[in-house]
Short mmCIF file of C-alpha atoms and ligand atoms in Angstrom, two decimals:
data_model
loop_
_atom_site.label_atom_id
_atom_site.label_comp_id
_atom_site.label_asym_id
_atom_site.label_seq_id
_atom_site.Cartn_x
_atom_site.Cartn_y
_atom_site.Cartn_z
CA UNK A 91 15.59 -5.24 -4.62
CA UNK A 92 16.29 -5.40 -0.86
CA UNK A 93 19.20 -7.74 0.00
CA UNK A 94 17.80 -11.08 1.24
CA UNK A 95 19.66 -11.70 4.46
CA UNK A 96 18.78 -15.08 5.85
CA UNK A 97 21.35 -17.22 7.63
CA UNK A 98 20.97 -20.78 6.47
CA UNK A 99 20.54 -23.13 9.42
CA UNK A 100 22.34 -26.50 9.61
CA UNK A 101 23.57 -26.01 6.07
CA UNK A 102 26.54 -28.36 6.15
CA UNK A 103 24.76 -31.02 8.24
CA UNK A 104 21.65 -31.13 6.03
CA UNK A 105 23.55 -31.12 2.77
CA UNK A 106 26.10 -33.75 3.85
CA UNK A 107 23.31 -36.10 4.95
CA UNK A 108 21.41 -35.61 1.69
CA UNK A 109 24.55 -36.81 -0.14
CA UNK A 110 24.31 -34.68 -3.28
CA UNK A 111 26.42 -35.61 -6.31
CA UNK A 112 26.56 -34.75 -10.01
CA UNK A 113 23.63 -36.27 -11.86
CA UNK A 114 21.33 -36.36 -8.81
CA UNK A 115 18.15 -34.28 -8.66
CA UNK A 116 16.92 -32.64 -5.44
CA UNK A 117 13.73 -30.94 -4.44
CA UNK A 118 14.16 -27.96 -2.10
CA UNK A 119 10.62 -27.26 -0.91
CA UNK A 120 11.59 -24.09 0.99
CA UNK A 121 14.04 -22.18 -1.17
CA UNK A 122 14.07 -18.97 0.89
CA UNK A 123 17.29 -17.17 -0.01
CA UNK A 124 18.62 -20.35 -1.61
CA UNK A 125 21.31 -21.21 0.98
CA UNK A 126 20.70 -24.97 1.05
CA UNK A 127 19.98 -25.06 -2.67
CA UNK A 128 23.29 -23.36 -3.36
CA UNK A 129 25.21 -25.99 -1.39
CA UNK A 130 23.42 -28.78 -3.28
CA UNK A 131 24.23 -27.09 -6.58
CA UNK A 132 27.85 -26.62 -5.54
CA UNK A 133 28.06 -30.39 -5.10
CA UNK A 134 27.02 -30.75 -8.75
CA UNK A 135 23.40 -31.81 -8.20
CA UNK A 136 20.38 -30.33 -9.96
CA UNK A 137 17.83 -28.53 -7.81
CA UNK A 138 14.13 -27.94 -8.26
CA UNK A 139 13.30 -25.22 -5.75
CA UNK A 140 9.87 -24.18 -4.49
CA UNK A 141 8.78 -21.32 -2.33
CA UNK A 142 5.30 -19.98 -1.83
CA UNK A 143 6.62 -16.47 -1.28
CA UNK A 144 7.25 -14.54 -4.50
CA UNK A 145 9.83 -12.31 -2.75
CA UNK A 146 11.88 -15.35 -1.66
CA UNK A 147 11.67 -16.74 -5.16
CA UNK A 148 13.01 -13.52 -6.64
CA UNK A 149 15.91 -13.58 -4.18
CA UNK A 150 16.75 -17.22 -4.90
CA UNK A 151 16.58 -16.63 -8.64
CA UNK A 152 18.88 -13.62 -8.33
CA UNK A 153 21.38 -15.70 -6.35
CA UNK A 154 21.21 -18.93 -8.33
CA UNK A 155 19.77 -18.01 -11.73
CA UNK A 156 23.23 -18.13 -13.34
CA UNK A 157 23.33 -21.93 -12.77
CA UNK A 158 21.27 -22.33 -15.95
CA UNK A 159 19.53 -25.69 -16.34
CA UNK A 160 21.01 -26.99 -13.10
CA UNK A 161 18.43 -24.91 -11.20
CA UNK A 162 14.68 -24.47 -11.61
CA UNK A 163 12.57 -22.32 -9.26
CA UNK A 164 8.78 -22.35 -9.06
CA UNK A 165 6.33 -20.47 -6.89
CA UNK A 166 4.38 -23.20 -5.11
CA UNK A 167 3.44 -24.56 -1.74
CA UNK A 168 5.50 -27.68 -1.01
CA UNK A 169 2.24 -29.50 -0.24
CA UNK A 170 1.73 -29.34 -4.05
CA UNK A 171 5.23 -30.63 -4.85
CA UNK A 172 3.94 -33.75 -6.59
CA UNK A 173 1.89 -31.79 -9.09
CA UNK A 174 4.78 -29.36 -9.76
CA UNK A 175 7.08 -32.31 -10.48
CA UNK A 176 4.43 -33.77 -12.80
CA UNK A 177 4.26 -30.50 -14.67
CA UNK A 178 8.06 -30.49 -15.02
CA UNK A 179 8.03 -34.13 -16.16
CA UNK A 180 10.04 -35.35 -13.14
CA UNK A 181 8.96 -38.79 -11.94
CA UNK A 182 11.00 -38.89 -8.73
CA UNK A 183 13.93 -37.14 -7.07
CA UNK A 184 17.06 -38.35 -5.28
CA UNK A 185 16.40 -36.19 -2.28
CA UNK A 186 13.97 -33.68 -0.80
CA UNK A 187 14.50 -31.02 1.81
CA UNK A 188 12.25 -28.69 3.76
CA UNK A 189 13.67 -26.02 6.07
CA UNK A 190 10.45 -25.00 7.77
CA UNK A 191 8.93 -21.75 8.93
CA UNK A 192 9.69 -18.23 7.83
CA UNK A 193 12.89 -16.53 6.75
CA UNK A 194 14.49 -13.54 8.47
CA UNK A 195 13.56 -11.10 5.65
CA UNK A 196 9.91 -12.13 5.97
CA UNK A 197 10.00 -11.48 9.71
CA UNK A 198 11.84 -8.21 9.33
CA UNK A 199 9.70 -6.59 6.61
CA UNK A 200 6.89 -4.78 8.50
CA UNK A 201 4.71 -4.80 5.39
CA UNK A 202 4.40 -8.60 5.60
CA UNK A 203 2.69 -8.38 8.97
CA UNK A 204 4.93 -10.84 10.87
CA UNK A 205 6.74 -8.26 12.94
CA UNK A 206 5.71 -7.22 16.44
CA UNK A 207 8.22 -4.39 16.45
CA UNK A 208 6.79 -2.32 13.61
CA UNK A 209 3.16 -1.54 12.88
CA UNK A 210 2.51 -3.59 9.77
CA UNK A 211 -0.79 -4.86 8.39
CA UNK A 212 -2.44 -7.84 10.11
CA UNK A 213 -1.52 -10.24 7.32
CA UNK A 214 1.15 -12.94 8.00
CA UNK A 215 0.62 -14.81 4.74
CA UNK A 216 3.80 -16.21 3.21
CA UNK A 217 2.02 -16.14 -0.15
CA UNK A 218 0.26 -12.78 -0.12
CA UNK A 219 -1.78 -13.74 -3.20
CA UNK A 220 -3.59 -16.65 -1.55
CA UNK A 221 -5.60 -17.55 1.49
CA UNK A 222 -6.91 -15.18 4.12
CA UNK A 223 -4.82 -12.58 5.95
CA UNK A 224 -4.82 -12.57 9.75
CA UNK A 225 -7.30 -9.70 9.88
CA UNK A 226 -9.95 -11.80 8.09
CA UNK A 227 -9.33 -14.78 10.37
CA UNK A 228 -9.54 -12.64 13.50
CA UNK A 229 -12.99 -11.60 12.37
CA UNK A 230 -13.99 -15.25 12.06
CA UNK A 231 -12.35 -16.95 15.05
CA UNK A 232 -14.26 -16.78 18.30
CA UNK A 233 -12.44 -16.34 21.58
CA UNK A 234 -12.33 -20.06 22.26
CA UNK A 235 -10.84 -20.90 18.87
CA UNK A 236 -8.27 -18.15 19.29
CA UNK A 237 -7.27 -19.41 22.75
CA UNK A 238 -6.87 -22.92 21.36
CA UNK A 239 -4.65 -21.70 18.52
CA UNK A 240 -2.46 -19.57 20.79
CA UNK A 241 -2.24 -22.31 23.42
CA UNK A 242 -1.51 -25.17 21.05
CA UNK A 243 0.58 -23.60 18.32
CA UNK A 244 2.31 -21.07 20.54
CA UNK A 245 2.59 -23.26 23.64
CA UNK A 246 1.56 -20.05 25.44
CA UNK A 247 0.30 -20.57 28.96
CA UNK A 248 -1.55 -17.23 29.00
CA UNK A 249 -3.50 -18.18 25.88
CA UNK A 250 -6.91 -17.53 27.47
CA UNK A 251 -6.34 -13.95 28.68
CA UNK A 252 -4.49 -13.19 25.45
CA UNK A 253 -7.39 -14.49 23.33
CA UNK A 254 -9.88 -12.53 25.44
CA UNK A 255 -7.90 -9.31 25.05
CA UNK A 256 -7.33 -9.75 21.30
CA UNK A 257 -10.97 -10.52 20.76
CA UNK A 258 -12.09 -7.48 22.71
CA UNK A 259 -9.62 -5.12 21.00
CA UNK A 260 -10.71 -6.42 17.60
CA UNK A 261 -14.40 -5.96 18.43
CA UNK A 262 -13.75 -2.43 19.60
CA UNK A 263 -11.86 -1.56 16.42
CA UNK A 264 -8.58 -1.08 18.31
CA UNK A 265 -6.59 -3.65 16.40
CA UNK A 266 -5.33 -2.20 13.17
CA UNK A 267 -1.71 -3.25 12.96
CA UNK A 268 0.84 -5.70 14.32
CA UNK A 269 2.31 -3.22 16.82
CA UNK A 270 -1.12 -2.80 18.43
CA UNK A 271 -1.55 -6.58 18.44
CA UNK A 272 1.83 -7.02 20.15
CA UNK A 273 0.89 -4.44 22.75
CA UNK A 274 -2.44 -6.12 23.51
CA UNK A 275 -0.65 -9.46 23.92
CA UNK A 276 2.06 -7.94 26.14
CA UNK A 277 -0.59 -6.37 28.40
CA UNK A 278 -2.34 -9.73 28.82
CA UNK A 279 0.73 -11.41 30.31
CA UNK A 280 1.74 -10.47 33.86
CA UNK A 281 5.00 -8.49 33.75
CA UNK A 282 6.81 -10.93 36.00
CA UNK A 283 5.97 -13.74 33.58
CA UNK A 284 7.41 -12.00 30.50
CA UNK A 285 10.14 -14.15 28.97
CA UNK A 286 13.60 -12.77 29.66
CA UNK A 287 15.10 -13.03 26.20
CA UNK A 288 11.97 -12.87 24.00
CA UNK A 289 9.36 -10.28 23.17
CA UNK A 290 6.23 -11.27 25.18
CA UNK A 291 4.22 -11.52 21.95
CA UNK A 292 6.65 -13.96 20.26
CA UNK A 293 4.71 -17.13 21.04
CA UNK A 294 1.36 -15.64 20.08
CA UNK A 295 2.71 -14.30 16.78
CA UNK A 296 4.24 -17.68 16.03
CA UNK A 297 0.92 -19.41 16.70
CA UNK A 298 -1.05 -17.00 14.52
CA UNK A 299 1.47 -17.30 11.69
CA UNK A 300 1.35 -21.11 11.79
CA UNK A 301 -2.45 -21.01 11.69
CA UNK A 302 -2.70 -18.36 8.93
CA UNK A 303 -0.42 -20.41 6.68
CA UNK A 304 -1.78 -23.82 7.72
CA UNK A 305 1.86 -24.79 8.22
CA UNK A 306 1.21 -28.10 9.94
CA UNK A 307 -1.39 -29.13 7.38
CA UNK A 308 1.06 -28.39 4.55
CA UNK A 309 3.79 -30.40 6.26
CA UNK A 310 1.45 -33.36 6.81
CA UNK A 311 0.47 -33.33 3.15
CA UNK A 312 4.11 -33.12 2.11
CA UNK A 313 5.38 -36.03 4.21
CA UNK A 314 2.35 -38.06 3.13
CA UNK A 315 3.42 -37.51 -0.48
CA UNK A 316 7.11 -38.34 0.02
CA UNK A 317 6.56 -41.94 -1.12
CA UNK A 318 5.46 -40.54 -4.45
CA UNK A 319 8.32 -38.05 -4.66
CA UNK A 320 11.56 -39.64 -3.43
CA UNK A 321 13.15 -42.53 -5.35
CA UNK A 322 14.36 -45.74 -3.71
CA UNK A 323 17.78 -44.96 -2.22
CA UNK A 324 16.84 -41.27 -2.09
CA UNK A 325 16.75 -39.21 1.10
CA UNK A 326 14.31 -36.84 2.74
CA UNK A 327 15.43 -34.18 5.21
CA UNK A 328 13.39 -31.80 7.33
CA UNK A 329 14.54 -28.98 9.58
CA UNK A 330 11.85 -28.10 12.14
CA UNK A 331 11.72 -25.19 14.56
CA UNK A 332 8.64 -26.15 16.52
CA UNK A 333 7.82 -29.28 18.49
CA UNK A 334 4.57 -29.87 16.57
CA UNK A 335 6.41 -29.75 13.24
CA UNK A 336 9.09 -32.06 14.52
CA UNK A 337 6.47 -34.47 15.83
CA UNK A 338 4.94 -34.83 12.35
CA UNK A 339 8.34 -35.49 10.77
CA UNK A 340 9.48 -37.85 13.52
CA UNK A 341 6.28 -39.89 13.56
CA UNK A 342 6.31 -40.25 9.78
CA UNK A 343 9.92 -41.39 9.73
CA UNK A 344 9.59 -43.74 12.69
CA UNK A 345 6.31 -45.26 11.48
CA UNK A 346 7.98 -46.16 8.19
CA UNK A 347 11.30 -47.23 9.66
CA UNK A 348 9.73 -49.47 12.29
CA UNK A 349 6.33 -50.46 10.96
CA UNK A 350 3.93 -51.81 13.55
CA UNK A 351 3.07 -55.47 13.38
CA UNK A 352 -0.73 -55.77 13.51
CA UNK A 353 -1.63 -57.40 16.83
CA UNK A 354 -3.29 -60.78 16.86
CA UNK A 355 -2.70 -61.56 13.19
CA UNK A 356 -0.90 -64.86 12.64
CA UNK A 357 1.68 -63.50 10.17
CA UNK A 358 4.46 -65.59 8.74
CA UNK A 359 7.97 -64.12 8.49
CA UNK A 360 7.49 -63.23 4.80
CA UNK A 361 4.22 -61.42 5.57
CA UNK A 362 5.64 -59.15 8.24
CA UNK A 363 5.50 -55.44 7.31
CA UNK A 364 8.95 -54.39 6.10
CA UNK A 365 10.58 -51.07 6.92
CA UNK A 366 10.31 -48.66 4.04
CA UNK A 367 12.69 -46.06 5.44
CA UNK A 368 16.02 -46.12 7.21
CA UNK A 369 16.77 -43.34 9.64
CA UNK A 370 19.99 -41.66 8.56
CA UNK A 371 21.95 -40.55 11.61
CA UNK A 372 20.35 -39.26 14.80
CA UNK A 373 18.36 -36.07 14.95
CA UNK A 374 20.84 -33.23 14.54
CA UNK A 375 20.95 -29.90 16.34
CA UNK A 376 22.96 -26.81 15.56
CA UNK A 377 26.39 -26.56 17.14
CA UNK A 378 27.09 -24.05 19.90
CA UNK A 379 29.16 -22.09 17.45
CA UNK A 380 26.24 -21.84 15.01
CA UNK A 381 23.70 -20.84 17.67
CA UNK A 382 26.07 -18.15 18.90
CA UNK A 383 26.25 -16.71 15.39
CA UNK A 384 22.55 -17.30 14.68
CA UNK A 385 20.22 -17.58 17.71
CA UNK A 386 17.39 -18.75 15.42
CA UNK A 387 19.29 -22.03 15.00
CA UNK A 388 18.79 -22.80 18.70
CA UNK A 389 15.46 -24.53 18.19
CA UNK A 390 16.31 -26.21 14.86
CA UNK A 391 16.19 -29.97 14.62
CA UNK A 392 17.17 -31.89 11.51
CA UNK A 393 15.92 -35.38 10.69
CA UNK A 394 16.92 -37.39 7.64
CA UNK A 395 15.62 -40.72 6.37
CA UNK A 396 16.44 -42.85 3.34
CA UNK A 397 13.93 -44.75 1.30
CA UNK A 398 14.98 -48.39 1.23
CA UNK A 399 11.92 -50.21 -0.10
CA UNK A 400 9.46 -50.03 -2.94
CA UNK A 401 6.10 -48.36 -2.38
CA UNK A 402 5.82 -46.87 1.10
CA UNK A 403 2.62 -47.66 2.94
CA UNK A 404 0.22 -44.78 2.92
CA UNK A 405 0.71 -43.53 6.45
CA UNK A 406 -0.79 -40.11 7.02
CA UNK A 407 0.35 -38.21 10.08
CA UNK A 408 -2.41 -35.82 11.04
CA UNK A 409 -1.32 -32.43 12.36
CA UNK A 410 -4.08 -32.57 14.96
CA UNK A 411 -7.21 -31.16 13.41
CA UNK A 412 -8.39 -29.24 16.48
CA UNK A 413 -6.73 -25.96 15.64
CA UNK A 414 -7.58 -25.92 11.94
CA UNK A 415 -9.29 -22.78 10.61
C1 LIG B 725 13.59 -20.93 6.73
S1 LIG B 725 13.28 -20.30 5.14
C2 LIG B 725 14.29 -21.28 4.10
C3 LIG B 725 15.69 -20.78 3.99
C4 LIG B 725 16.55 -21.49 3.00
N1 LIG B 725 16.71 -22.88 3.30
C5 LIG B 725 17.88 -20.80 2.89
O1 LIG B 725 18.89 -21.42 3.20
O2 LIG B 725 17.92 -19.63 2.48
C6 LIG B 725 11.71 -20.94 4.81
C7 LIG B 725 11.16 -20.56 3.46
O3 LIG B 725 10.18 -21.52 3.16
C8 LIG B 725 9.05 -20.90 2.64
N2 LIG B 725 7.92 -21.76 2.99
C9 LIG B 725 7.44 -22.04 4.22
N3 LIG B 725 6.42 -22.90 4.13
C10 LIG B 725 6.26 -23.20 2.82
C11 LIG B 725 5.38 -24.05 2.11
N4 LIG B 725 4.43 -24.75 2.72
N5 LIG B 725 5.53 -24.13 0.77
C12 LIG B 725 6.49 -23.40 0.13
N6 LIG B 725 7.33 -22.56 0.76
C13 LIG B 725 7.23 -22.47 2.09
C14 LIG B 725 9.00 -19.53 3.25
O4 LIG B 725 8.32 -18.64 2.40
C15 LIG B 725 10.49 -19.20 3.39
O5 LIG B 725 10.97 -18.50 2.27
#
């Protein structure tokens, strides 16, 4: 097995704020190489870890399998966390964590189709056994849909010319691997507008990956289910790498921590909506020292909230349906 080399981002910050202790049970929805899970286990907690990628799961099991009953790992999308917990007979957990996006080994393995440096298949699925690979979606998306995806999810200002060029190359049968895709994207952006410290196809690849894996939809489902997952007094933590991810997390936490009072309703004090969450600390970013060691940490933002009330209101934060497949 290839070594799984992923540098865990905001490890100490996330784990300290989750407050693990012996006897507590945590859900790690994005096991990856098991870096956060390991720190939770080291603090004596039990961890139920999920990852949709079988390769990540193998790596996490190899690293943490010796913990015996303290650690359980399941292949699943975190949007299905509630049903996995049901299957395991776990009613609620003391904390839940998601460290979003892809891991370094996923990006680096050309066969997974995430890499613009090597000519891998046009795939980009984190779970290669489910859903449609990029190549199937490219056949289905029209130029307008593609431009919307690249513009919204990649925050790419050249989304239109990029979409036009991708669409044309695909139609002409000139798009067979990720290296060709990266080249088509690079050619669609004027040289003088190429980012200085990034490959010009970075934003487009990010957008396509988010769309292929319905990453924002999965996150919306997950936060919507948190009331049915985390116990009162328990904490939920999310590390986002993209402003749209962070917006979903932030809006969910703020809507529950400061519920809106319906306008015009003559409510008495006792009828006022009560906060169901308490924000734990301010949003955290990686230290300069960490970003120097691991540039990927630069865009990470950690938010943590604690459940303080009984049933949370059913607030669903939509990812913005416009870009959906
Ligand atoms: C950034 S890595 C996590 C790294 C991990 N915290 C560590 O310290 O090693 C993200 C992982 O989450 C997984 N993942 C992303 N979205 C997921 C989802 N919706 N459900 C389950 N796993 C997901 C990816 O396959 C990847 O292995």
